[in-house]
Amino acid sequence: MNPAGNSDIPELFRDFQGRNTKRLNELTTISKTWRDVILNDDYMHAICHEILEKPSGSYWLSTAQMIEIGPGSAAQPLHRDAGNWWPFYEMGPKGPDTYVNFLVALTDTTEENGATRYSPGSDKWPFDANDANVGEESACIPCELRAGDVLVIKDRIVHGGGANKTKDFFRRVVSVAICTSAFAQEEAHSLLIDRDLVKTLPKRAQAFLGFRSQYPKGSPGLMTVHSENIAKYLGLDS
């Protein structure tokens, strides 16, 4: 649950993951609340339709994590989320939207306990593969949330988890990170989730996780079998 303690992760990324930050993945497998309340939420998918599906053709879940920033944690380095995929930097600020992150607050998040901070207007700043241009800390403001609030962050917004300056408060949010299906998923959902569980999910949720073929703009199909939808091969349409 603490990626920064994993020796397989390069030292460069340990501060990004958070040395006193815990991350819980595989939410579809372990959380009925996640499956019933968030995974197939109409409002979330409607936003994804406008931001991602209209420009790029299709989208899917990159990763879902419960993130707990512990007391004494340093601030996360500033970044743009879609920087996980190098073509994003090649496209620069004028490229299509490729990613959106929904941060669901499980606790109140304040400037004191590590609320996400962001730089207003940073989605318009120039950047490229040679210069990420995340600006200065002084340009950031905290996004304080009450438990149950949702913060939506698009791919070009510079942001980062805040420092938890408290002695005993554990700041918790669920990050629902969604990308164009032209990009690979961060979590290997289709290799991890039990097939019998997948069969109980709505078709939209199955596609969202990667158990149905993807059709980003201009593609004859990704994740296919003999050019047919993988759902047929998996027995999801039988």
JSON list of C-alpha atoms in Angstrom, two decimals:
[
{"chain": "A", "resi": 1, "resn": "MET", "atom": "CA", "xyz": [0.00, 0.00, 0.00]},
{"chain": "A", "resi": 2, "resn": "ASN", "atom": "CA", "xyz": [3.02, 2.29, 0.15]},
{"chain": "A", "resi": 3, "resn": "PRO", "atom": "CA", "xyz": [4.48, 2.41, -3.39]},
{"chain": "A", "resi": 4, "resn": "ALA", "atom": "CA", "xyz": [7.37, 4.61, -2.27]},
{"chain": "A", "resi": 5, "resn": "GLY", "atom": "CA", "xyz": [8.63, 1.67, -0.23]},
{"chain": "A", "resi": 6, "resn": "ASN", "atom": "CA", "xyz": [8.77, -0.56, -3.32]},
{"chain": "A", "resi": 7, "resn": "SER", "atom": "CA", "xyz": [12.35, -1.06, -4.43]},
{"chain": "A", "resi": 8, "resn": "ASP", "atom": "CA", "xyz": [11.15, -1.52, -8.03]},
{"chain": "A", "resi": 9, "resn": "ILE", "atom": "CA", "xyz": [10.12, 2.13, -8.24]},
{"chain": "A", "resi": 10, "resn": "PRO", "atom": "CA", "xyz": [12.91, 4.51, -9.35]},
{"chain": "A", "resi": 11, "resn": "GLU", "atom": "CA", "xyz": [14.04, 6.90, -6.64]},
{"chain": "A", "resi": 12, "resn": "LEU", "atom": "CA", "xyz": [12.87, 9.80, -8.81]},
{"chain": "A", "resi": 13, "resn": "PHE", "atom": "CA", "xyz": [9.23, 8.73, -8.43]},
{"chain": "A", "resi": 14, "resn": "ARG", "atom": "CA", "xyz": [9.20, 7.91, -4.73]},
{"chain": "A", "resi": 15, "resn": "ASP", "atom": "CA", "xyz": [8.61, 11.52, -3.72]},
{"chain": "A", "resi": 16, "resn": "PHE", "atom": "CA", "xyz": [5.81, 11.63, -6.28]},
{"chain": "A", "resi": 17, "resn": "GLN", "atom": "CA", "xyz": [4.12, 8.54, -4.79]},
{"chain": "A", "resi": 18, "resn": "GLY", "atom": "CA", "xyz": [4.64, 9.90, -1.28]},
{"chain": "A", "resi": 19, "resn": "ARG", "atom": "CA", "xyz": [6.97, 8.42, 1.30]},
{"chain": "A", "resi": 20, "resn": "ASN", "atom": "CA", "xyz": [4.27, 8.57, 3.99]},
{"chain": "A", "resi": 21, "resn": "THR", "atom": "CA", "xyz": [1.36, 8.06, 1.61]},
{"chain": "A", "resi": 22, "resn": "LYS", "atom": "CA", "xyz": [-0.64, 4.85, 1.28]},
{"chain": "A", "resi": 23, "resn": "ARG", "atom": "CA", "xyz": [-2.42, 3.91, -1.95]},
{"chain": "A", "resi": 24, "resn": "LEU", "atom": "CA", "xyz": [-5.06, 1.18, -2.12]},
{"chain": "A", "resi": 25, "resn": "ASN", "atom": "CA", "xyz": [-5.78, -0.21, -5.60]},
{"chain": "A", "resi": 26, "resn": "GLU", "atom": "CA", "xyz": [-7.97, -3.00, -7.06]},
{"chain": "A", "resi": 27, "resn": "LEU", "atom": "CA", "xyz": [-11.10, -1.22, -5.80]},
{"chain": "A", "resi": 28, "resn": "THR", "atom": "CA", "xyz": [-13.38, -3.14, -8.17]},
{"chain": "A", "resi": 29, "resn": "THR", "atom": "CA", "xyz": [-12.36, -6.39, -6.53]},
{"chain": "A", "resi": 30, "resn": "ILE", "atom": "CA", "xyz": [-12.37, -5.33, -2.89]},
{"chain": "A", "resi": 31, "resn": "SER", "atom": "CA", "xyz": [-15.09, -2.66, -2.58]},
{"chain": "A", "resi": 32, "resn": "LYS", "atom": "CA", "xyz": [-18.81, -3.25, -3.12]},
{"chain": "A", "resi": 33, "resn": "THR", "atom": "CA", "xyz": [-19.40, 0.47, -2.49]},
{"chain": "A", "resi": 34, "resn": "TRP", "atom": "CA", "xyz": [-17.02, 1.32, -5.34]},
{"chain": "A", "resi": 35, "resn": "ARG", "atom": "CA", "xyz": [-18.81, -1.10, -7.67]},
{"chain": "A", "resi": 36, "resn": "ASP", "atom": "CA", "xyz": [-22.33, 0.00, -6.69]},
{"chain": "A", "resi": 37, "resn": "VAL", "atom": "CA", "xyz": [-21.89, 3.76, -6.24]},
{"chain": "A", "resi": 38, "resn": "ILE", "atom": "CA", "xyz": [-18.99, 5.10, -8.32]},
{"chain": "A", "resi": 39, "resn": "LEU", "atom": "CA", "xyz": [-17.90, 2.67, -11.06]},
{"chain": "A", "resi": 40, "resn": "ASN", "atom": "CA", "xyz": [-20.97, 3.15, -13.27]},
{"chain": "A", "resi": 41, "resn": "ASP", "atom": "CA", "xyz": [-22.13, 6.55, -12.02]},
{"chain": "A", "resi": 42, "resn": "ASP", "atom": "CA", "xyz": [-24.17, 8.35, -14.70]},
{"chain": "A", "resi": 43, "resn": "TYR", "atom": "CA", "xyz": [-22.93, 11.83, -13.85]},
{"chain": "A", "resi": 44, "resn": "MET", "atom": "CA", "xyz": [-19.26, 10.80, -13.93]},
{"chain": "A", "resi": 45, "resn": "HIS", "atom": "CA", "xyz": [-19.71, 9.05, -17.27]},
{"chain": "A", "resi": 46, "resn": "ALA", "atom": "CA", "xyz": [-21.62, 12.05, -18.69]},
{"chain": "A", "resi": 47, "resn": "ILE", "atom": "CA", "xyz": [-18.63, 14.28, -17.87]},
{"chain": "A", "resi": 48, "resn": "CYS", "atom": "CA", "xyz": [-16.28, 11.76, -19.48]},
{"chain": "A", "resi": 49, "resn": "HIS", "atom": "CA", "xyz": [-18.48, 11.73, -22.57]},
{"chain": "A", "resi": 50, "resn": "GLU", "atom": "CA", "xyz": [-18.11, 15.50, -22.97]},
{"chain": "A", "resi": 51, "resn": "ILE", "atom": "CA", "xyz": [-14.41, 15.75, -22.08]},
{"chain": "A", "resi": 52, "resn": "LEU", "atom": "CA", "xyz": [-13.02, 12.52, -23.54]},
{"chain": "A", "resi": 53, "resn": "GLU", "atom": "CA", "xyz": [-15.43, 10.57, -25.73]},
{"chain": "A", "resi": 54, "resn": "LYS", "atom": "CA", "xyz": [-16.44, 13.45, -28.00]},
{"chain": "A", "resi": 55, "resn": "PRO", "atom": "CA", "xyz": [-12.86, 14.41, -28.99]},
{"chain": "A", "resi": 56, "resn": "SER", "atom": "CA", "xyz": [-11.17, 10.99, -28.83]},
{"chain": "A", "resi": 57, "resn": "GLY", "atom": "CA", "xyz": [-13.89, 8.41, -29.46]},
{"chain": "A", "resi": 58, "resn": "SER", "atom": "CA", "xyz": [-13.70, 6.33, -26.26]},
{"chain": "A", "resi": 59, "resn": "TYR", "atom": "CA", "xyz": [-12.33, 6.29, -22.72]},
{"chain": "A", "resi": 60, "resn": "TRP", "atom": "CA", "xyz": [-11.58, 3.83, -19.94]},
{"chain": "A", "resi": 61, "resn": "LEU", "atom": "CA", "xyz": [-10.43, 3.69, -16.33]},
{"chain": "A", "resi": 62, "resn": "SER", "atom": "CA", "xyz": [-6.71, 4.22, -15.95]},
{"chain": "A", "resi": 63, "resn": "THR", "atom": "CA", "xyz": [-6.59, 3.69, -12.19]},
{"chain": "A", "resi": 64, "resn": "ALA", "atom": "CA", "xyz": [-8.74, 4.06, -9.08]},
{"chain": "A", "resi": 65, "resn": "GLN", "atom": "CA", "xyz": [-6.91, 4.53, -5.79]},
{"chain": "A", "resi": 66, "resn": "MET", "atom": "CA", "xyz": [-7.78, 5.34, -2.23]},
{"chain": "A", "resi": 67, "resn": "ILE", "atom": "CA", "xyz": [-4.99, 7.75, -1.30]},
{"chain": "A", "resi": 68, "resn": "GLU", "atom": "CA", "xyz": [-4.14, 8.43, 2.33]},
{"chain": "A", "resi": 69, "resn": "ILE", "atom": "CA", "xyz": [-1.67, 11.23, 3.04]},
{"chain": "A", "resi": 70, "resn": "GLY", "atom": "CA", "xyz": [-0.30, 10.66, 6.52]},
{"chain": "A", "resi": 71, "resn": "PRO", "atom": "CA", "xyz": [0.78, 13.20, 9.15]},
{"chain": "A", "resi": 72, "resn": "GLY", "atom": "CA", "xyz": [4.07, 14.89, 8.38]},
{"chain": "A", "resi": 73, "resn": "SER", "atom": "CA", "xyz": [3.93, 14.11, 4.65]},
{"chain": "A", "resi": 74, "resn": "ALA", "atom": "CA", "xyz": [5.73, 16.49, 2.31]},
{"chain": "A", "resi": 75, "resn": "ALA", "atom": "CA", "xyz": [3.87, 18.10, -0.57]},
{"chain": "A", "resi": 76, "resn": "GLN", "atom": "CA", "xyz": [3.73, 16.08, -3.77]},
{"chain": "A", "resi": 77, "resn": "PRO", "atom": "CA", "xyz": [5.75, 17.53, -6.65]},
{"chain": "A", "resi": 78, "resn": "LEU", "atom": "CA", "xyz": [3.68, 19.63, -9.03]},
{"chain": "A", "resi": 79, "resn": "HIS", "atom": "CA", "xyz": [2.68, 17.81, -12.22]},
{"chain": "A", "resi": 80, "resn": "ARG", "atom": "CA", "xyz": [0.13, 17.31, -14.98]},
{"chain": "A", "resi": 81, "resn": "ASP", "atom": "CA", "xyz": [-1.63, 13.93, -14.75]},
{"chain": "A", "resi": 82, "resn": "ALA", "atom": "CA", "xyz": [-1.45, 13.00, -18.42]},
{"chain": "A", "resi": 83, "resn": "GLY", "atom": "CA", "xyz": [2.33, 13.26, -18.24]},
{"chain": "A", "resi": 84, "resn": "ASN", "atom": "CA", "xyz": [2.19, 9.49, -17.60]},
{"chain": "A", "resi": 85, "resn": "TRP", "atom": "CA", "xyz": [2.06, 9.12, -21.40]},
{"chain": "A", "resi": 86, "resn": "TRP", "atom": "CA", "xyz": [4.86, 10.83, -23.33]},
{"chain": "A", "resi": 87, "resn": "PRO", "atom": "CA", "xyz": [2.72, 11.75, -26.42]},
{"chain": "A", "resi": 88, "resn": "PHE", "atom": "CA", "xyz": [0.82, 14.15, -24.16]},
{"chain": "A", "resi": 89, "resn": "TYR", "atom": "CA", "xyz": [3.89, 16.38, -23.86]},
{"chain": "A", "resi": 90, "resn": "GLU", "atom": "CA", "xyz": [4.48, 16.19, -27.61]},
{"chain": "A", "resi": 91, "resn": "MET", "atom": "CA", "xyz": [0.93, 17.50, -28.19]},
{"chain": "A", "resi": 92, "resn": "GLY", "atom": "CA", "xyz": [1.41, 20.49, -25.88]},
{"chain": "A", "resi": 93, "resn": "PRO", "atom": "CA", "xyz": [-1.37, 22.76, -24.60]},
{"chain": "A", "resi": 94, "resn": "LYS", "atom": "CA", "xyz": [-3.35, 22.73, -27.87]},
{"chain": "A", "resi": 95, "resn": "GLY", "atom": "CA", "xyz": [-3.85, 18.97, -28.07]},
{"chain": "A", "resi": 96, "resn": "PRO", "atom": "CA", "xyz": [-7.16, 17.22, -27.34]},
{"chain": "A", "resi": 97, "resn": "ASP", "atom": "CA", "xyz": [-8.22, 16.38, -23.80]},
{"chain": "A", "resi": 98, "resn": "THR", "atom": "CA", "xyz": [-6.87, 12.94, -22.93]},
{"chain": "A", "resi": 99, "resn": "TYR", "atom": "CA", "xyz": [-7.44, 12.50, -19.20]},
{"chain": "A", "resi": 100, "resn": "VAL", "atom": "CA", "xyz": [-9.66, 13.58, -16.32]},
{"chain": "A", "resi": 101, "resn": "ASN", "atom": "CA", "xyz": [-9.27, 12.84, -12.62]},
{"chain": "A", "resi": 102, "resn": "PHE", "atom": "CA", "xyz": [-12.16, 12.80, -10.13]},
{"chain": "A", "resi": 103, "resn": "LEU", "atom": "CA", "xyz": [-10.96, 13.26, -6.53]},
{"chain": "A", "resi": 104, "resn": "VAL", "atom": "CA", "xyz": [-13.67, 12.08, -4.13]},
{"chain": "A", "resi": 105, "resn": "ALA", "atom": "CA", "xyz": [-13.05, 13.33, -0.60]},
{"chain": "A", "resi": 106, "resn": "LEU", "atom": "CA", "xyz": [-13.54, 10.66, 2.09]},
{"chain": "A", "resi": 107, "resn": "THR", "atom": "CA", "xyz": [-12.45, 13.09, 4.80]},
{"chain": "A", "resi": 108, "resn": "ASP", "atom": "CA", "xyz": [-12.45, 16.87, 4.95]},
{"chain": "A", "resi": 109, "resn": "THR", "atom": "CA", "xyz": [-9.33, 18.08, 3.16]},
{"chain": "A", "resi": 110, "resn": "THR", "atom": "CA", "xyz": [-7.78, 21.36, 4.25]},
{"chain": "A", "resi": 111, "resn": "GLU", "atom": "CA", "xyz": [-4.62, 23.28, 3.52]},
{"chain": "A", "resi": 112, "resn": "GLU", "atom": "CA", "xyz": [-3.36, 22.07, 6.88]},
{"chain": "A", "resi": 113, "resn": "ASN", "atom": "CA", "xyz": [-3.90, 18.34, 6.26]},
{"chain": "A", "resi": 114, "resn": "GLY", "atom": "CA", "xyz": [-2.86, 18.08, 2.61]},
{"chain": "A", "resi": 115, "resn": "ALA", "atom": "CA", "xyz": [-5.59, 19.39, 0.34]},
{"chain": "A", "resi": 116, "resn": "THR", "atom": "CA", "xyz": [-4.69, 19.23, -3.35]},
{"chain": "A", "resi": 117, "resn": "ARG", "atom": "CA", "xyz": [-3.31, 22.52, -4.57]},
{"chain": "A", "resi": 118, "resn": "TYR", "atom": "CA", "xyz": [-3.42, 23.72, -8.18]},
{"chain": "A", "resi": 119, "resn": "SER", "atom": "CA", "xyz": [-2.26, 26.56, -10.40]},
{"chain": "A", "resi": 120, "resn": "PRO", "atom": "CA", "xyz": [-5.18, 28.51, -11.96]},
{"chain": "A", "resi": 121, "resn": "GLY", "atom": "CA", "xyz": [-4.77, 28.99, -15.71]},
{"chain": "A", "resi": 122, "resn": "SER", "atom": "CA", "xyz": [-1.98, 26.42, -15.99]},
{"chain": "A", "resi": 123, "resn": "ASP", "atom": "CA", "xyz": [-3.94, 24.50, -18.63]},
{"chain": "A", "resi": 124, "resn": "LYS", "atom": "CA", "xyz": [-3.09, 27.38, -20.99]},
{"chain": "A", "resi": 125, "resn": "TRP", "atom": "CA", "xyz": [0.64, 27.52, -20.21]},
{"chain": "A", "resi": 126, "resn": "PRO", "atom": "CA", "xyz": [3.07, 26.38, -22.90]},
{"chain": "A", "resi": 127, "resn": "PHE", "atom": "CA", "xyz": [4.83, 23.08, -22.25]},
{"chain": "A", "resi": 128, "resn": "ASP", "atom": "CA", "xyz": [6.51, 20.36, -24.27]},
{"chain": "A", "resi": 129, "resn": "ALA", "atom": "CA", "xyz": [8.65, 17.23, -23.97]},
{"chain": "A", "resi": 130, "resn": "ASN", "atom": "CA", "xyz": [11.70, 19.31, -23.06]},
{"chain": "A", "resi": 131, "resn": "ASP", "atom": "CA", "xyz": [10.04, 21.67, -20.58]},
{"chain": "A", "resi": 132, "resn": "ALA", "atom": "CA", "xyz": [7.12, 20.52, -18.41]},
{"chain": "A", "resi": 133, "resn": "ASN", "atom": "CA", "xyz": [6.68, 24.12, -17.20]},
{"chain": "A", "resi": 134, "resn": "VAL", "atom": "CA", "xyz": [4.82, 23.39, -13.96]},
{"chain": "A", "resi": 135, "resn": "GLY", "atom": "CA", "xyz": [5.47, 26.89, -12.64]},
{"chain": "A", "resi": 136, "resn": "GLU", "atom": "CA", "xyz": [6.20, 27.93, -9.08]},
{"chain": "A", "resi": 137, "resn": "GLU", "atom": "CA", "xyz": [4.64, 26.85, -5.82]},
{"chain": "A", "resi": 138, "resn": "SER", "atom": "CA", "xyz": [3.64, 30.46, -5.19]},
{"chain": "A", "resi": 139, "resn": "ALA", "atom": "CA", "xyz": [1.14, 30.23, -8.08]},
{"chain": "A", "resi": 140, "resn": "CYS", "atom": "CA", "xyz": [-0.83, 27.44, -6.36]},
{"chain": "A", "resi": 141, "resn": "ILE", "atom": "CA", "xyz": [-3.96, 27.65, -4.24]},
{"chain": "A", "resi": 142, "resn": "PRO", "atom": "CA", "xyz": [-5.44, 24.83, -2.10]},
{"chain": "A", "resi": 143, "resn": "CYS", "atom": "CA", "xyz": [-8.70, 23.12, -3.09]},
{"chain": "A", "resi": 144, "resn": "GLU", "atom": "CA", "xyz": [-10.28, 22.45, 0.27]},
{"chain": "A", "resi": 145, "resn": "LEU", "atom": "CA", "xyz": [-13.08, 19.87, 0.25]},
{"chain": "A", "resi": 146, "resn": "ARG", "atom": "CA", "xyz": [-15.71, 18.59, 2.64]},
{"chain": "A", "resi": 147, "resn": "ALA", "atom": "CA", "xyz": [-16.14, 14.84, 2.90]},
{"chain": "A", "resi": 148, "resn": "GLY", "atom": "CA", "xyz": [-18.32, 13.80, -0.05]},
{"chain": "A", "resi": 149, "resn": "ASP", "atom": "CA", "xyz": [-17.19, 16.64, -2.32]},
{"chain": "A", "resi": 150, "resn": "VAL", "atom": "CA", "xyz": [-15.64, 15.85, -5.71]},
{"chain": "A", "resi": 151, "resn": "LEU", "atom": "CA", "xyz": [-12.83, 17.80, -7.38]},
{"chain": "A", "resi": 152, "resn": "VAL", "atom": "CA", "xyz": [-12.50, 17.36, -11.15]},
{"chain": "A", "resi": 153, "resn": "ILE", "atom": "CA", "xyz": [-9.02, 17.93, -12.61]},
{"chain": "A", "resi": 154, "resn": "LYS", "atom": "CA", "xyz": [-8.37, 17.92, -16.36]},
{"chain": "A", "resi": 155, "resn": "ASP", "atom": "CA", "xyz": [-5.12, 16.71, -17.88]},
{"chain": "A", "resi": 156, "resn": "ARG", "atom": "CA", "xyz": [-3.33, 20.05, -18.36]},
{"chain": "A", "resi": 157, "resn": "ILE", "atom": "CA", "xyz": [-3.96, 21.51, -14.90]},
{"chain": "A", "resi": 158, "resn": "VAL", "atom": "CA", "xyz": [-0.78, 21.72, -12.80]},
{"chain": "A", "resi": 159, "resn": "HIS", "atom": "CA", "xyz": [-1.48, 20.37, -9.33]},
{"chain": "A", "resi": 160, "resn": "GLY", "atom": "CA", "xyz": [-0.22, 18.12, -6.53]},
{"chain": "A", "resi": 161, "resn": "GLY", "atom": "CA", "xyz": [-1.22, 16.73, -3.16]},
{"chain": "A", "resi": 162, "resn": "GLY", "atom": "CA", "xyz": [-0.49, 19.15, -0.35]},
{"chain": "A", "resi": 163, "resn": "ALA", "atom": "CA", "xyz": [1.76, 18.72, 2.68]},
{"chain": "A", "resi": 164, "resn": "ASN", "atom": "CA", "xyz": [0.04, 17.20, 5.71]},
{"chain": "A", "resi": 165, "resn": "LYS", "atom": "CA", "xyz": [1.21, 19.49, 8.49]},
{"chain": "A", "resi": 166, "resn": "THR", "atom": "CA", "xyz": [-0.89, 17.82, 11.19]},
{"chain": "A", "resi": 167, "resn": "LYS", "atom": "CA", "xyz": [0.37, 15.41, 13.84]},
{"chain": "A", "resi": 168, "resn": "ASP", "atom": "CA", "xyz": [-2.48, 12.91, 13.76]},
{"chain": "A", "resi": 169, "resn": "PHE", "atom": "CA", "xyz": [-4.86, 13.43, 10.80]},
{"chain": "A", "resi": 170, "resn": "PHE", "atom": "CA", "xyz": [-4.92, 11.04, 7.84]},
{"chain": "A", "resi": 171, "resn": "ARG", "atom": "CA", "xyz": [-6.28, 12.81, 4.75]},
{"chain": "A", "resi": 172, "resn": "ARG", "atom": "CA", "xyz": [-8.14, 10.37, 2.46]},
{"chain": "A", "resi": 173, "resn": "VAL", "atom": "CA", "xyz": [-9.51, 10.73, -1.06]},
{"chain": "A", "resi": 174, "resn": "VAL", "atom": "CA", "xyz": [-10.40, 8.31, -3.84]},
{"chain": "A", "resi": 175, "resn": "SER", "atom": "CA", "xyz": [-8.77, 9.21, -7.13]},
{"chain": "A", "resi": 176, "resn": "VAL", "atom": "CA", "xyz": [-10.72, 8.04, -10.19]},
{"chain": "A", "resi": 177, "resn": "ALA", "atom": "CA", "xyz": [-8.32, 8.60, -13.09]},
{"chain": "A", "resi": 178, "resn": "ILE", "atom": "CA", "xyz": [-9.83, 8.19, -16.55]},
{"chain": "A", "resi": 179, "resn": "CYS", "atom": "CA", "xyz": [-8.05, 8.46, -19.90]},
{"chain": "A", "resi": 180, "resn": "THR", "atom": "CA", "xyz": [-8.70, 8.12, -23.60]},
{"chain": "A", "resi": 181, "resn": "SER", "atom": "CA", "xyz": [-8.55, 4.44, -24.51]},
{"chain": "A", "resi": 182, "resn": "ALA", "atom": "CA", "xyz": [-5.84, 5.34, -27.02]},
{"chain": "A", "resi": 183, "resn": "PHE", "atom": "CA", "xyz": [-3.62, 5.38, -23.90]},
{"chain": "A", "resi": 184, "resn": "ALA", "atom": "CA", "xyz": [-2.78, 2.28, -21.86]},
{"chain": "A", "resi": 185, "resn": "GLN", "atom": "CA", "xyz": [-4.31, 1.87, -18.42]},
{"chain": "A", "resi": 186, "resn": "GLU", "atom": "CA", "xyz": [-2.13, 2.39, -15.36]},
{"chain": "A", "resi": 187, "resn": "GLU", "atom": "CA", "xyz": [-3.78, -0.56, -13.58]},
{"chain": "A", "resi": 188, "resn": "ALA", "atom": "CA", "xyz": [-4.00, -3.94, -15.32]},
{"chain": "A", "resi": 189, "resn": "HIS", "atom": "CA", "xyz": [-7.71, -4.34, -14.58]},
{"chain": "A", "resi": 190, "resn": "SER", "atom": "CA", "xyz": [-8.39, -7.00, -17.21]},
{"chain": "A", "resi": 191, "resn": "LEU", "atom": "CA", "xyz": [-5.62, -9.20, -15.79]},
{"chain": "A", "resi": 192, "resn": "LEU", "atom": "CA", "xyz": [-6.65, -8.85, -12.15]},
{"chain": "A", "resi": 193, "resn": "ILE", "atom": "CA", "xyz": [-10.43, -8.79, -11.82]},
{"chain": "A", "resi": 194, "resn": "ASP", "atom": "CA", "xyz": [-12.22, -12.13, -11.55]},
{"chain": "A", "resi": 195, "resn": "ARG", "atom": "CA", "xyz": [-14.25, -12.94, -14.66]},
{"chain": "A", "resi": 196, "resn": "ASP", "atom": "CA", "xyz": [-17.31, -14.04, -12.68]},
{"chain": "A", "resi": 197, "resn": "LEU", "atom": "CA", "xyz": [-17.37, -10.66, -10.95]},
{"chain": "A", "resi": 198, "resn": "VAL", "atom": "CA", "xyz": [-17.08, -8.88, -14.31]},
{"chain": "A", "resi": 199, "resn": "LYS", "atom": "CA", "xyz": [-20.14, -10.77, -15.60]},
{"chain": "A", "resi": 200, "resn": "THR", "atom": "CA", "xyz": [-22.25, -9.16, -12.85]},
{"chain": "A", "resi": 201, "resn": "LEU", "atom": "CA", "xyz": [-21.35, -5.63, -14.00]},
{"chain": "A", "resi": 202, "resn": "PRO", "atom": "CA", "xyz": [-23.24, -3.46, -16.53]},
{"chain": "A", "resi": 203, "resn": "LYS", "atom": "CA", "xyz": [-21.79, -3.41, -20.05]},
{"chain": "A", "resi": 204, "resn": "ARG", "atom": "CA", "xyz": [-20.63, 0.19, -19.67]},
{"chain": "A", "resi": 205, "resn": "ALA", "atom": "CA", "xyz": [-18.67, -0.74, -16.54]},
{"chain": "A", "resi": 206, "resn": "GLN", "atom": "CA", "xyz": [-17.17, -3.77, -18.31]},
{"chain": "A", "resi": 207, "resn": "ALA", "atom": "CA", "xyz": [-15.94, -1.56, -21.15]},
{"chain": "A", "resi": 208, "resn": "PHE", "atom": "CA", "xyz": [-14.71, 1.05, -18.66]},
{"chain": "A", "resi": 209, "resn": "LEU", "atom": "CA", "xyz": [-12.49, -1.58, -17.04]},
{"chain": "A", "resi": 210, "resn": "GLY", "atom": "CA", "xyz": [-11.18, -2.98, -20.34]},
{"chain": "A", "resi": 211, "resn": "PHE", "atom": "CA", "xyz": [-13.25, -6.14, -20.73]},
{"chain": "A", "resi": 212, "resn": "ARG", "atom": "CA", "xyz": [-14.77, -4.86, -23.96]},
{"chain": "A", "resi": 213, "resn": "SER", "atom": "CA", "xyz": [-12.86, -3.71, -27.04]},
{"chain": "A", "resi": 214, "resn": "GLN", "atom": "CA", "xyz": [-12.05, -0.04, -27.37]},
{"chain": "A", "resi": 215, "resn": "TYR", "atom": "CA", "xyz": [-12.67, 2.17, -30.37]},
{"chain": "A", "resi": 216, "resn": "PRO", "atom": "CA", "xyz": [-10.78, 5.45, -30.08]},
{"chain": "A", "resi": 217, "resn": "LYS", "atom": "CA", "xyz": [-11.12, 7.85, -32.98]},
{"chain": "A", "resi": 218, "resn": "GLY", "atom": "CA", "xyz": [-9.63, 6.50, -36.20]},
{"chain": "A", "resi": 219, "resn": "SER", "atom": "CA", "xyz": [-9.06, 2.99, -34.82]},
{"chain": "A", "resi": 220, "resn": "PRO", "atom": "CA", "xyz": [-10.68, -0.19, -36.19]},
{"chain": "A", "resi": 221, "resn": "GLY", "atom": "CA", "xyz": [-10.56, -1.50, -32.65]},
{"chain": "A", "resi": 222, "resn": "LEU", "atom": "CA", "xyz": [-8.14, -2.12, -29.77]},
{"chain": "A", "resi": 223, "resn": "MET", "atom": "CA", "xyz": [-8.16, -5.08, -27.38]},
{"chain": "A", "resi": 224, "resn": "THR", "atom": "CA", "xyz": [-9.85, -7.25, -30.01]},
{"chain": "A", "resi": 225, "resn": "VAL", "atom": "CA", "xyz": [-9.83, -10.97, -30.87]},
{"chain": "A", "resi": 226, "resn": "HIS", "atom": "CA", "xyz": [-9.86, -11.83, -34.60]},
{"chain": "A", "resi": 227, "resn": "SER", "atom": "CA", "xyz": [-11.03, -8.23, -35.18]},
{"chain": "A", "resi": 228, "resn": "GLU", "atom": "CA", "xyz": [-14.11, -8.91, -33.04]},
{"chain": "A", "resi": 229, "resn": "ASN", "atom": "CA", "xyz": [-15.08, -7.45, -29.67]},
{"chain": "A", "resi": 230, "resn": "ILE", "atom": "CA", "xyz": [-13.20, -9.22, -26.90]},
{"chain": "A", "resi": 231, "resn": "ALA", "atom": "CA", "xyz": [-16.45, -9.41, -24.90]},
{"chain": "A", "resi": 232, "resn": "LYS", "atom": "CA", "xyz": [-17.64, -12.16, -27.22]},
{"chain": "A", "resi": 233, "resn": "TYR", "atom": "CA", "xyz": [-14.47, -14.20, -26.60]},
{"chain": "A", "resi": 234, "resn": "LEU", "atom": "CA", "xyz": [-14.79, -13.67, -22.84]},
{"chain": "A", "resi": 235, "resn": "GLY", "atom": "CA", "xyz": [-18.38, -14.89, -22.81]},
{"chain": "A", "resi": 236, "resn": "LEU", "atom": "CA", "xyz": [-19.81, -11.55, -21.72]},
{"chain": "A", "resi": 237, "resn": "ASP", "atom": "CA", "xyz": [-22.36, -11.42, -24.55]},
{"chain": "A", "resi": 238, "resn": "SER", "atom": "CA", "xyz": [-23.42, -15.08, -24.46]}
]
